[in-house]
Amino acid sequence: MDLNECIRAAFEQAFPGEDFGFVRVVPATDPRFGDYQCNDALKLAKKFKMNPREVAAKVAAHVPSALKVEIAGPGFLNLTVSPAWLDESLAAFAAQPHCGIPQTGAGKTVVIDYSSPNAAKQMHIGHIRSTVIGNALDRIFRVLGYRVVADNHLGDWGTQFGILIKGYRELLTDEERANLTVANLEKCYVLSAAKAKEADGAWKDACRAELVKLQQGDPANLALWKRFIDISIGEFNRMYAKLGVRFDTYRGESYYNPMMPGVVEKLQKMGLAVESEGALVVNLEKEKLGVAIVRKSDGGYNYTTSDLACVASRVAEYHPERIIYVTDARQQLHFKQWFDIARKMGYTDVQLVHVPFGLMSYQGKAISTREGNLIKLDDLLAEAKRRAYDIVKDRGGDEALAEAIGYGAVKYSDLSHDPITDIDFSWDKALALEGNSGPYLQYAYARVCSLLDKAGADAAAEGAFHVTEPAEKRLALQLLEFPGAVRRAAEAYKPSVLADYLFQTAQLYSSFYQNSPILKSAEDVRRARLRLVALFGKVLKTGLGLLGIATPRHI
Ligand code: ARG
């Protein structure tokens, strides 16, 4: 039985006809007051013009007898579960499909726009956050039953392609042109962009001319552009394969290009966009969001126009319940502006959500091109693997294990933080075997597997749960919280909620393990505890899986 549902039902019976979706049961802050508490009776007192303790008393009268309920303070409901309730709930939880995760997304679609690097450049350490956070949200929404469209909104259009095409033709060697790589493209861009700064302006003009030709559909330039994009996607996919990330679509900005004039026309017809100094703008001063340009004075469209065309296309094609955009926090104004414009254009049925994340520094230093410490993602992952290999090789670990631990460490060091915070990546913290790290949780899982292997047939036997010790009870109650933690992570768009939950669970497991003998206990106790161990293993594996972190059985 889900405790939240159970208490919500008590509210409904006490006050029929009201919506109690907001009612939440939370673990008690102090175990002396019970196992759980619900503070929502207070919120209703005003509405019903009743004393909050009276509201609480009315609700308490409908709480099933398996739960001991006490009214405390101004109207808190303190709940203590009976041993029988706990054992039965554990059995029901263990038997549920999807690890008890509610299928709240059934029949609904969510588009998640993440990673989205710019083409013709190598991915660097700055791309890790959007990729890892977006992918965790992707997995979390899928497990909640949503149909997820994971879309990589590549930066595949813009002035850089004029610079690249000119550079490709004149600055690369035949050899480089034949074996074109993203690294070559990046080099070609740097050289060509430098020449475009030359005083006579000839190179710049030539780049501009190539861009215009591309925009007008010149077959040779279009073919080159296509080749640059294909090579870029190939290289990005090599990174995604390492990270266990996959996309349903790779619709870059160019995909929406043909739709831009229509969007601008609509904005004009609706009176939302007006001419200003040759450009077309939407004034959002009233909303304190400044002014958004939707067509530049040279007739070109920009990022705002492209996102508006994109939302129209996604809504028409997928009818999503929501669209989630995972980008760095510096883009907040951009998203606020065009979300506002989109709503004014009538896109009110779709929830538009921006998940901004903070900056990442590396070993205490800001990452910047100028500092020369723009670490390539490929190098970061190689280093993670190398360091993890040093740790696991003495235990007979192989390359695959080093990848699981190294990449898991990189991902977890990001996902364990609230996305909006700035984070500092440190190898020591990421690869620590103790404390809140990926490897710590992976070790915890491997230890569970080896314990269950040692227990052999006993572990496989499906005996009853029987919780007795306090540490065991705390772990059991925490395990029942798993579906709630997944749901909360999705509601807050914070994989960190799930990471925190898993870390706390692992700590409770370790104190249970230290306090309650397992293999040496009498047979029935041993069986019951092994079931709890196995349930912890299942929750940990499922939870880490939702964060995109592998769970090797042997470390
Ligand atoms: N390419 C952009 C960048 O590198 C991110 C795109 C995010 N998605 C979007 N629909 N605007 O920052």
CSV table of N, CA and C in Angstrom, one decimal, residues 161-250:
chain,number,residue,atom,x,y,z
A,161,PHE,N,29.1,28.5,-41.0
A,161,PHE,CA,29.3,27.6,-42.1
A,161,PHE,C,29.9,28.2,-43.3
A,162,GLY,N,29.7,29.6,-43.4
A,162,GLY,CA,30.4,30.3,-44.5
A,162,GLY,C,31.9,30.2,-44.3
A,163,ILE,N,32.3,30.5,-43.0
A,163,ILE,CA,33.7,30.5,-42.6
A,163,ILE,C,34.3,29.1,-42.8
A,164,LEU,N,33.5,28.1,-42.5
A,164,LEU,CA,34.0,26.7,-42.6
A,164,LEU,C,34.2,26.3,-44.1
A,165,ILE,N,33.2,26.6,-44.9
A,165,ILE,CA,33.2,26.2,-46.3
A,165,ILE,C,34.4,26.8,-47.0
A,166,LYS,N,34.6,28.1,-46.8
A,166,LYS,CA,35.7,28.8,-47.4
A,166,LYS,C,37.1,28.2,-46.9
A,167,GLY,N,37.1,28.0,-45.6
A,167,GLY,CA,38.3,27.4,-45.0
A,167,GLY,C,38.6,26.0,-45.5
A,168,TYR,N,37.6,25.2,-45.6
A,168,TYR,CA,37.7,23.8,-46.1
A,168,TYR,C,38.3,23.8,-47.5
A,169,ARG,N,37.8,24.7,-48.3
A,169,ARG,CA,38.3,24.7,-49.7
A,169,ARG,C,39.8,25.2,-49.8
A,170,GLU,N,40.2,26.1,-49.0
A,170,GLU,CA,41.5,26.8,-49.2
A,170,GLU,C,42.5,26.6,-48.1
A,171,LEU,N,42.1,26.1,-47.0
A,171,LEU,CA,43.1,26.0,-45.9
A,171,LEU,C,43.4,24.6,-45.5
A,172,LEU,N,42.6,23.6,-45.9
A,172,LEU,CA,42.9,22.3,-45.5
A,172,LEU,C,43.8,21.6,-46.6
A,173,THR,N,44.6,20.6,-46.2
A,173,THR,CA,45.3,19.9,-47.2
A,173,THR,C,44.4,18.9,-47.9
A,174,ASP,N,44.8,18.3,-49.0
A,174,ASP,CA,44.0,17.3,-49.7
A,174,ASP,C,43.8,16.1,-48.8
A,175,GLU,N,44.8,15.8,-48.0
A,175,GLU,CA,44.8,14.7,-47.1
A,175,GLU,C,43.7,14.9,-46.0
A,176,GLU,N,43.7,16.1,-45.5
A,176,GLU,CA,42.7,16.5,-44.4
A,176,GLU,C,41.3,16.5,-45.0
A,177,ARG,N,41.2,17.0,-46.2
A,177,ARG,CA,39.8,17.0,-46.9
A,177,ARG,C,39.3,15.6,-47.1
A,178,ALA,N,40.3,14.7,-47.5
A,178,ALA,CA,39.8,13.3,-47.7
A,178,ALA,C,39.4,12.6,-46.5
A,179,ASN,N,40.2,12.8,-45.4
A,179,ASN,CA,39.8,12.2,-44.1
A,179,ASN,C,39.3,13.2,-43.1
A,180,LEU,N,38.2,13.8,-43.5
A,180,LEU,CA,37.7,14.9,-42.7
A,180,LEU,C,37.2,14.4,-41.3
A,181,THR,N,37.7,15.1,-40.3
A,181,THR,CA,37.3,14.7,-38.9
A,181,THR,C,36.8,16.0,-38.3
A,182,VAL,N,36.1,15.9,-37.2
A,182,VAL,CA,35.7,17.1,-36.5
A,182,VAL,C,36.9,17.9,-36.0
A,183,ALA,N,37.9,17.2,-35.6
A,183,ALA,CA,39.1,18.0,-35.2
A,183,ALA,C,39.6,18.8,-36.3
A,184,ASN,N,39.7,18.3,-37.6
A,184,ASN,CA,40.1,19.1,-38.7
A,184,ASN,C,39.1,20.3,-39.0
A,185,LEU,N,37.9,20.0,-38.8
A,185,LEU,CA,36.9,21.1,-39.0
A,185,LEU,C,37.1,22.2,-38.0
A,186,GLU,N,37.4,21.8,-36.8
A,186,GLU,CA,37.6,22.8,-35.8
A,186,GLU,C,38.8,23.6,-36.1
A,187,LYS,N,39.9,23.0,-36.5
A,187,LYS,CA,41.1,23.6,-36.9
A,187,LYS,C,40.8,24.6,-38.1
A,188,CYS,N,40.1,24.1,-39.0
A,188,CYS,CA,39.8,24.8,-40.2
A,188,CYS,C,39.0,26.1,-39.9
A,189,TYR,N,38.1,26.0,-38.9
A,189,TYR,CA,37.3,27.1,-38.5
A,189,TYR,C,38.2,28.2,-37.8
A,190,VAL,N,39.1,27.7,-37.0
A,190,VAL,CA,39.9,28.6,-36.2
A,190,VAL,C,40.8,29.4,-37.2
A,191,LEU,N,41.4,28.7,-38.2
A,191,LEU,CA,42.2,29.4,-39.2
A,191,LEU,C,41.4,30.4,-40.0
A,192,SER,N,40.3,29.9,-40.5
A,192,SER,CA,39.5,30.7,-41.4
A,192,SER,C,38.9,31.9,-40.7
A,193,ALA,N,38.5,31.7,-39.4
A,193,ALA,CA,37.9,32.9,-38.7
A,193,ALA,C,39.0,33.9,-38.4
A,194,ALA,N,40.2,33.5,-38.2
A,194,ALA,CA,41.3,34.4,-38.0
A,194,ALA,C,41.6,35.2,-39.3
A,195,LYS,N,41.5,34.6,-40.4
A,195,LYS,CA,41.7,35.3,-41.7
A,195,LYS,C,40.6,36.3,-41.9
A,196,ALA,N,39.4,35.9,-41.4
A,196,ALA,CA,38.2,36.8,-41.6
A,196,ALA,C,38.4,38.1,-40.9
A,197,LYS,N,39.4,38.1,-40.0
A,197,LYS,CA,39.6,39.4,-39.2
A,197,LYS,C,40.6,40.3,-39.9
A,198,GLU,N,41.2,39.8,-41.0
A,198,GLU,CA,42.3,40.6,-41.6
A,198,GLU,C,41.7,41.9,-42.1
A,199,ALA,N,42.6,42.9,-42.1
A,199,ALA,CA,42.1,44.3,-42.4
A,199,ALA,C,41.4,44.5,-43.7
A,200,ASP,N,41.9,43.9,-44.8
A,200,ASP,CA,41.2,44.2,-46.1
A,200,ASP,C,39.8,43.6,-46.2
A,201,GLY,N,39.4,42.7,-45.4
A,201,GLY,CA,38.1,42.2,-45.4
A,201,GLY,C,37.7,41.3,-46.5
A,202,ALA,N,38.7,41.0,-47.3
A,202,ALA,CA,38.4,40.1,-48.5
A,202,ALA,C,38.0,38.7,-48.1
A,203,TRP,N,38.7,38.2,-47.1
A,203,TRP,CA,38.4,36.8,-46.7
A,203,TRP,C,37.0,36.7,-46.1
A,204,LYS,N,36.7,37.8,-45.3
A,204,LYS,CA,35.4,37.8,-44.6
A,204,LYS,C,34.3,37.9,-45.7
A,205,ASP,N,34.5,38.7,-46.7
A,205,ASP,CA,33.5,38.9,-47.7
A,205,ASP,C,33.3,37.5,-48.4
A,206,ALA,N,34.4,36.9,-48.7
A,206,ALA,CA,34.3,35.6,-49.4
A,206,ALA,C,33.5,34.5,-48.5
A,207,CYS,N,33.8,34.6,-47.2
A,207,CYS,CA,33.0,33.7,-46.3
A,207,CYS,C,31.5,34.0,-46.4
A,208,ARG,N,31.3,35.2,-46.3
A,208,ARG,CA,29.9,35.7,-46.4
A,208,ARG,C,29.2,35.2,-47.7
A,209,ALA,N,29.9,35.3,-48.8
A,209,ALA,CA,29.4,34.9,-50.1
A,209,ALA,C,29.1,33.4,-50.1
A,210,GLU,N,30.0,32.6,-49.4
A,210,GLU,CA,29.7,31.1,-49.4
A,210,GLU,C,28.5,30.9,-48.5
A,211,LEU,N,28.3,31.7,-47.5
A,211,LEU,CA,27.1,31.5,-46.6
A,211,LEU,C,25.9,31.8,-47.4
A,212,VAL,N,25.9,32.9,-48.2
A,212,VAL,CA,24.7,33.2,-48.9
A,212,VAL,C,24.4,32.1,-49.9
A,213,LYS,N,25.4,31.6,-50.6
A,213,LYS,CA,25.2,30.5,-51.6
A,213,LYS,C,24.6,29.3,-50.9
A,214,LEU,N,25.1,29.0,-49.7
A,214,LEU,CA,24.5,27.9,-48.9
A,214,LEU,C,23.0,28.1,-48.6
A,215,GLN,N,22.8,29.3,-48.1
A,215,GLN,CA,21.4,29.6,-47.8
A,215,GLN,C,20.4,29.6,-49.0
A,216,GLN,N,21.0,29.9,-50.2
A,216,GLN,CA,20.2,29.9,-51.4
A,216,GLN,C,20.1,28.5,-52.0
A,217,GLY,N,20.8,27.5,-51.4
A,217,GLY,CA,20.6,26.1,-51.8
A,217,GLY,C,21.6,25.7,-52.9
A,218,ASP,N,22.7,26.4,-53.0
A,218,ASP,CA,23.8,26.0,-53.9
A,218,ASP,C,24.1,24.5,-53.6
A,219,PRO,N,24.0,23.6,-54.7
A,219,PRO,CA,24.2,22.2,-54.4
A,219,PRO,C,25.6,21.8,-53.8
A,220,ALA,N,26.7,22.5,-54.3
A,220,ALA,CA,28.0,22.1,-53.8
A,220,ALA,C,28.2,22.5,-52.3
A,221,ASN,N,27.7,23.7,-52.0
A,221,ASN,CA,27.8,24.1,-50.6
A,221,ASN,C,26.9,23.3,-49.7
A,222,LEU,N,25.8,23.0,-50.2
A,222,LEU,CA,24.8,22.2,-49.4
A,222,LEU,C,25.4,20.8,-49.1
A,223,ALA,N,26.1,20.3,-50.2
A,223,ALA,CA,26.6,18.9,-50.0
A,223,ALA,C,27.8,19.0,-48.9
A,224,LEU,N,28.6,20.0,-49.0
A,224,LEU,CA,29.6,20.2,-48.0
A,224,LEU,C,29.1,20.3,-46.6
A,225,TRP,N,28.1,21.2,-46.5
A,225,TRP,CA,27.5,21.4,-45.2
A,225,TRP,C,26.9,20.1,-44.6
A,226,LYS,N,26.3,19.3,-45.5
A,226,LYS,CA,25.7,18.1,-45.1
A,226,LYS,C,26.8,17.1,-44.6
A,227,ARG,N,28.0,17.2,-45.3
A,227,ARG,CA,29.1,16.3,-44.9
A,227,ARG,C,29.6,16.8,-43.5
A,228,PHE,N,29.7,18.1,-43.3
A,228,PHE,CA,30.2,18.5,-42.0
A,228,PHE,C,29.3,18.0,-40.9
A,229,ILE,N,27.9,18.1,-41.2
A,229,ILE,CA,27.0,17.7,-40.2
A,229,ILE,C,27.1,16.2,-39.9
A,230,ASP,N,27.2,15.4,-41.0
A,230,ASP,CA,27.2,14.0,-40.8
A,230,ASP,C,28.5,13.6,-40.0
A,231,ILE,N,29.6,14.2,-40.3
A,231,ILE,CA,30.8,13.9,-39.6
A,231,ILE,C,30.7,14.3,-38.1
A,232,SER,N,30.0,15.5,-37.9
A,232,SER,CA,29.8,15.9,-36.5
A,232,SER,C,29.0,14.9,-35.7
A,233,ILE,N,27.9,14.5,-36.4
A,233,ILE,CA,27.0,13.6,-35.7
A,233,ILE,C,27.7,12.3,-35.4
A,234,GLY,N,28.5,11.8,-36.4
A,234,GLY,CA,29.2,10.6,-36.2
A,234,GLY,C,30.1,10.7,-34.9
A,235,GLU,N,30.8,11.8,-34.8
A,235,GLU,CA,31.7,12.1,-33.7
A,235,GLU,C,30.9,12.2,-32.4
A,236,PHE,N,29.8,12.9,-32.4
A,236,PHE,CA,29.0,13.0,-31.2
A,236,PHE,C,28.5,11.7,-30.7
A,237,ASN,N,28.1,10.9,-31.7
A,237,ASN,CA,27.5,9.5,-31.4
A,237,ASN,C,28.6,8.7,-30.7
A,238,ARG,N,29.8,8.9,-31.1
A,238,ARG,CA,30.9,8.1,-30.4
A,238,ARG,C,30.9,8.5,-28.9
A,239,MET,N,30.7,9.7,-28.6
A,239,MET,CA,30.7,10.1,-27.2
A,239,MET,C,29.4,9.6,-26.5
A,240,TYR,N,28.3,9.7,-27.3
A,240,TYR,CA,27.0,9.2,-26.7
A,240,TYR,C,27.1,7.7,-26.4
A,241,ALA,N,27.7,7.0,-27.3
A,241,ALA,CA,27.8,5.5,-27.1
A,241,ALA,C,28.6,5.2,-25.8
A,242,LYS,N,29.6,6.0,-25.5
A,242,LYS,CA,30.4,5.8,-24.3
A,242,LYS,C,29.5,6.1,-23.1
A,243,LEU,N,28.7,7.2,-23.2
A,243,LEU,CA,27.9,7.6,-22.1
A,243,LEU,C,26.5,6.9,-22.0
A,244,GLY,N,26.3,6.0,-22.9
A,244,GLY,CA,25.0,5.3,-22.9
A,244,GLY,C,23.8,6.2,-23.2
A,245,VAL,N,24.0,7.2,-24.1
A,245,VAL,CA,23.0,8.1,-24.4
A,245,VAL,C,22.5,7.9,-25.8
A,246,ARG,N,21.2,7.9,-26.0
A,246,ARG,CA,20.7,7.8,-27.4
A,246,ARG,C,19.6,8.8,-27.6
A,247,PHE,N,19.5,9.2,-28.9
A,247,PHE,CA,18.4,10.2,-29.2
A,247,PHE,C,17.4,9.6,-30.2
A,248,ASP,N,16.2,10.1,-30.1
A,248,ASP,CA,15.2,9.6,-31.1
A,248,ASP,C,15.3,10.4,-32.4
A,249,THR,N,15.7,11.7,-32.2
A,249,THR,CA,15.8,12.5,-33.4
A,249,THR,C,17.0,13.5,-33.2
A,250,TYR,N,17.6,13.9,-34.3
A,250,TYR,CA,18.7,14.9,-34.3
A,250,TYR,C,18.3,16.0,-35.2
